[in-house]
CSV table of C-alpha atoms in Angstrom, one decimal:
chain,number,residue,atom,x,y,z
A,6,MET,CA,-4.8,24.9,10.6
A,7,SER,CA,-3.5,27.7,8.4
A,8,SER,CA,-3.4,27.7,4.8
A,9,GLU,CA,0.4,28.5,5.2
A,10,GLU,CA,0.6,24.9,7.0
A,11,TYR,CA,-2.0,23.5,4.8
A,12,PHE,CA,-0.1,24.3,2.2
A,13,TYR,CA,3.3,22.7,3.2
A,14,PHE,CA,1.6,19.2,4.2
A,15,ILE,CA,0.6,18.9,0.9
A,16,LYS,CA,3.5,20.4,-0.2
A,17,ALA,CA,5.5,17.5,1.7
A,18,CYS,CA,3.1,14.6,1.3
A,19,GLY,CA,1.7,15.6,-2.1
A,20,GLY,CA,2.7,15.3,-5.6
A,21,VAL,CA,5.5,17.8,-5.9
A,22,LEU,CA,7.4,16.4,-3.5
A,23,ASN,CA,11.2,18.8,-3.3
A,24,TRP,CA,14.3,17.5,-1.5
A,25,GLU,CA,13.4,20.6,1.0
A,26,ALA,CA,10.5,19.0,2.1
A,27,ARG,CA,12.3,15.3,2.5
A,28,LYS,CA,14.3,17.1,5.4
A,29,ASN,CA,11.2,18.2,7.8
A,30,TRP,CA,9.2,15.5,7.5
A,31,GLY,CA,8.7,15.7,11.4
A,32,LYS,CA,6.6,18.9,10.4
A,33,ALA,CA,4.2,16.8,8.7
A,34,ILE,CA,3.7,14.6,11.4
A,35,ASP,CA,2.3,17.4,13.9
A,36,ILE,CA,0.6,18.8,10.7
A,37,ILE,CA,-1.2,15.8,10.8
A,38,ARG,CA,-1.5,15.2,14.5
A,39,THR,CA,-2.5,19.1,14.5
A,40,HIS,CA,-5.1,18.7,11.9
A,41,PRO,CA,-6.5,15.0,11.9
A,42,GLY,CA,-8.7,16.0,9.0
A,43,VAL,CA,-5.7,16.7,6.1
A,44,ALA,CA,-5.3,12.5,6.4
A,45,LYS,CA,-8.8,12.5,4.9
A,46,GLU,CA,-8.3,15.3,1.7
A,47,ARG,CA,-8.2,14.0,-1.7
A,48,GLY,CA,-5.7,14.9,-4.4
A,49,GLU,CA,-4.7,14.8,-7.5
A,50,CYS,CA,-5.6,11.4,-8.9
A,51,GLU,CA,-8.2,11.3,-5.9
A,52,ASN,CA,-5.3,10.3,-3.8
A,53,LEU,CA,-5.0,10.3,0.0
A,54,PRO,CA,-2.4,11.7,0.9
A,55,LEU,CA,-1.5,8.4,2.5
A,56,HIS,CA,-1.6,7.3,-0.9
A,57,ARG,CA,1.1,10.3,-1.8
A,58,ALA,CA,3.1,9.5,1.8
A,59,LEU,CA,3.8,6.2,-0.3
A,60,LYS,CA,4.8,7.2,-4.0
A,61,ASN,CA,6.9,9.5,-2.4
A,62,THR,CA,8.8,7.0,0.3
A,63,ALA,CA,7.7,9.0,3.2
A,64,PRO,CA,9.3,7.0,6.5
A,65,THR,CA,7.1,4.8,8.5
A,66,GLU,CA,6.5,7.5,11.2
A,67,VAL,CA,4.4,10.1,8.7
A,68,ILE,CA,2.4,6.5,7.4
A,69,ASP,CA,1.7,5.3,11.2
A,70,ALA,CA,0.8,9.4,11.6
A,71,LEU,CA,-1.5,9.3,8.7
A,72,LEU,CA,-3.0,6.0,9.8
A,73,LYS,CA,-3.7,6.9,12.8
A,74,ALA,CA,-5.6,9.8,11.6
A,75,TYR,CA,-7.7,8.1,9.4
A,76,PRO,CA,-7.5,4.1,9.7
A,77,ASP,CA,-10.3,3.9,6.8
A,78,GLY,CA,-7.8,5.5,4.2
A,79,ALA,CA,-6.6,1.9,3.8
A,80,ARG,CA,-9.8,0.9,2.6
A,81,LYS,CA,-9.6,3.7,-0.3
A,82,ARG,CA,-8.9,3.7,-3.7
A,83,ASN,CA,-8.0,6.3,-6.0
A,84,MET,CA,-9.0,7.7,-9.1
A,85,HIS,CA,-7.2,3.8,-10.9
A,86,GLY,CA,-8.2,1.7,-8.4
A,87,TYR,CA,-5.0,1.7,-6.4
A,88,LEU,CA,-5.1,1.1,-2.6
A,89,PRO,CA,-2.7,2.1,-0.7
A,90,LEU,CA,-1.0,-0.9,0.0
A,91,HIS,CA,-1.3,-1.2,-3.5
A,92,PHE,CA,1.6,2.0,-3.8
A,93,ALA,CA,3.0,0.8,-0.8
A,94,VAL,CA,4.2,-2.5,-2.9
A,95,LEU,CA,4.5,-0.9,-5.9
A,96,TYR,CA,7.0,1.9,-4.0
A,97,LEU,CA,8.9,-0.7,-1.5
A,98,ALA,CA,7.4,0.5,1.1
A,99,PRO,CA,8.8,-1.4,4.1
A,100,PRO,CA,7.8,-4.4,5.6
A,101,ALA,CA,6.4,-2.6,8.9
A,102,VAL,CA,4.7,-0.5,6.7
A,103,ILE,CA,2.6,-3.1,4.6
A,104,SER,CA,2.4,-4.9,8.0
A,105,SER,CA,0.3,-2.1,9.2
A,106,LEU,CA,-1.6,-1.6,6.1
A,107,LEU,CA,-3.1,-5.3,6.5
A,108,ASP,CA,-2.7,-5.0,9.9
A,109,ILE,CA,-6.0,-1.8,9.1
A,110,TYR,CA,-7.6,-3.6,6.2
A,111,PRO,CA,-6.1,-7.4,5.3
A,112,GLU,CA,-8.8,-7.9,2.7
A,113,ALA,CA,-7.0,-5.3,0.8
A,114,CYS,CA,-4.3,-8.2,-0.1
A,115,LEU,CA,-8.0,-9.4,-2.1
A,116,VAL,CA,-8.6,-6.6,-3.5
A,117,LYS,CA,-7.2,-6.1,-7.2
A,118,ASP,CA,-5.7,-2.5,-8.8
A,119,LYS,CA,-7.0,-1.3,-12.4
A,120,ASP,CA,-5.2,-4.0,-14.5
A,121,ASN,CA,-6.8,-6.8,-12.6
A,122,ASN,CA,-3.8,-6.9,-10.2
A,123,LEU,CA,-2.8,-8.0,-6.8
A,124,ALA,CA,-1.0,-6.2,-4.4
A,125,PHE,CA,0.8,-9.6,-4.2
A,126,HIS,CA,0.8,-9.8,-8.1
A,127,TRP,CA,3.2,-6.8,-7.8
A,128,ALA,CA,5.4,-7.7,-5.3
A,129,ALA,CA,6.2,-11.0,-7.1
A,130,ALA,CA,7.0,-9.4,-10.2
A,131,MET,CA,9.0,-6.6,-8.4
A,132,VAL,CA,13.2,-7.9,-8.1
A,133,HIS,CA,13.3,-5.7,-4.6
A,134,THR,CA,10.5,-6.3,-2.6
A,135,PRO,CA,12.4,-7.5,0.5
A,136,ARG,CA,10.5,-11.4,0.9
A,137,LYS,CA,9.8,-10.2,3.7
A,138,VAL,CA,6.6,-8.4,2.2
A,139,VAL,CA,6.2,-10.9,0.0
A,140,ASP,CA,5.3,-13.5,3.1
A,141,LEU,CA,3.8,-10.8,5.0
A,142,LEU,CA,0.9,-10.5,1.9
A,143,LEU,CA,1.4,-14.7,1.6
A,144,GLN,CA,0.2,-15.1,5.4
A,145,THR,CA,-2.5,-12.6,5.0
A,146,TYR,CA,-4.0,-14.2,2.0
A,147,LYS,CA,-3.3,-17.7,3.9
A,148,ASP,CA,-4.9,-16.4,6.9
A,149,LEU,CA,-7.9,-14.5,5.4
A,150,GLU,CA,-8.9,-17.9,2.6
A,151,SER,CA,-8.9,-19.9,6.5
A,152,LYS,CA,-11.2,-18.2,7.0
A,153,SER,CA,-13.8,-18.2,4.8
A,154,VAL,CA,-14.6,-19.8,1.7
A,155,LEU,CA,-16.1,-18.4,-1.2
A,156,ALA,CA,-20.0,-18.8,-2.7
A,157,ASP,CA,-18.4,-20.6,-5.9
A,158,GLY,CA,-16.9,-23.0,-3.5
A,159,THR,CA,-13.7,-23.0,-4.2
A,160,ALA,CA,-11.0,-21.6,-1.5
A,161,GLY,CA,-9.5,-18.4,-1.9
A,162,ILE,CA,-9.3,-15.2,-4.5
A,163,GLY,CA,-9.4,-17.4,-7.4
A,164,SER,CA,-8.2,-20.1,-9.4
A,165,GLU,CA,-5.7,-17.3,-11.5
A,166,ASN,CA,-3.7,-17.1,-8.1
A,167,ARG,CA,-3.7,-21.1,-7.1
A,168,ALA,CA,-0.7,-21.5,-7.5
A,169,ALA,CA,0.3,-18.8,-4.9
A,170,LYS,CA,-0.9,-20.1,-2.2
A,171,ASP,CA,1.3,-23.5,-2.6
A,172,GLY,CA,4.0,-20.8,-1.7
A,173,HIS,CA,6.7,-22.5,-5.1
A,174,SER,CA,4.6,-20.2,-7.9
A,175,PHE,CA,3.1,-17.5,-8.5
A,176,VAL,CA,1.1,-16.0,-11.0
A,177,THR,CA,2.8,-12.1,-12.0
A,178,PRO,CA,1.0,-9.0,-13.5
A,179,SER,CA,3.0,-9.7,-16.8
A,180,GLY,CA,0.7,-13.0,-16.5
A,181,ASN,CA,4.6,-14.9,-16.5
A,182,THR,CA,3.9,-18.0,-13.9
A,183,ASN,CA,7.6,-17.3,-11.5
A,184,GLU,CA,8.9,-20.7,-9.8
A,185,VAL,CA,9.7,-20.6,-6.8
A,186,GLU,CA,13.2,-23.1,-5.2
A,187,GLU,CA,11.4,-24.0,-1.6
A,188,GLY,CA,12.2,-22.9,1.2
A,189,GLN,CA,13.4,-19.8,0.2
């Protein structure tokens, strides 16, 4: 890859995303497919291109190309402890992106960020999170819970999130409990 192509890729998926780059996501996809090694390159704050693309609301096709080029990227934290799943939830990625990340690394829904929050906590706390995203996170949690029991003998991801499993209430990042009406 030429240095010009690499610069464009970082500009397209990186922290300095401008409106012109948004018009050229197809070029970023071509670069990812041609040079899949770029998906492993860490940048500012130890973010992978996957973190940056999620933060910059890249199209699903860009995320899919990055995940195909470097599936283990779904498991990598940045220097602040955020997984790509945390970024996807925080930056309101579509349900298809959340699903792709969970298909590759379902245990990501059990991983806490630097502030001790699960991706589910952020999804529950944000007003604009699509219900389908909350449902995907909750279903993945339930699937994992049914497959294992923690060493202390309790099922699930911890007592602080016990309310989340019943589907009626959940703990938000601020520690407030929000009640969810039956059938919502």
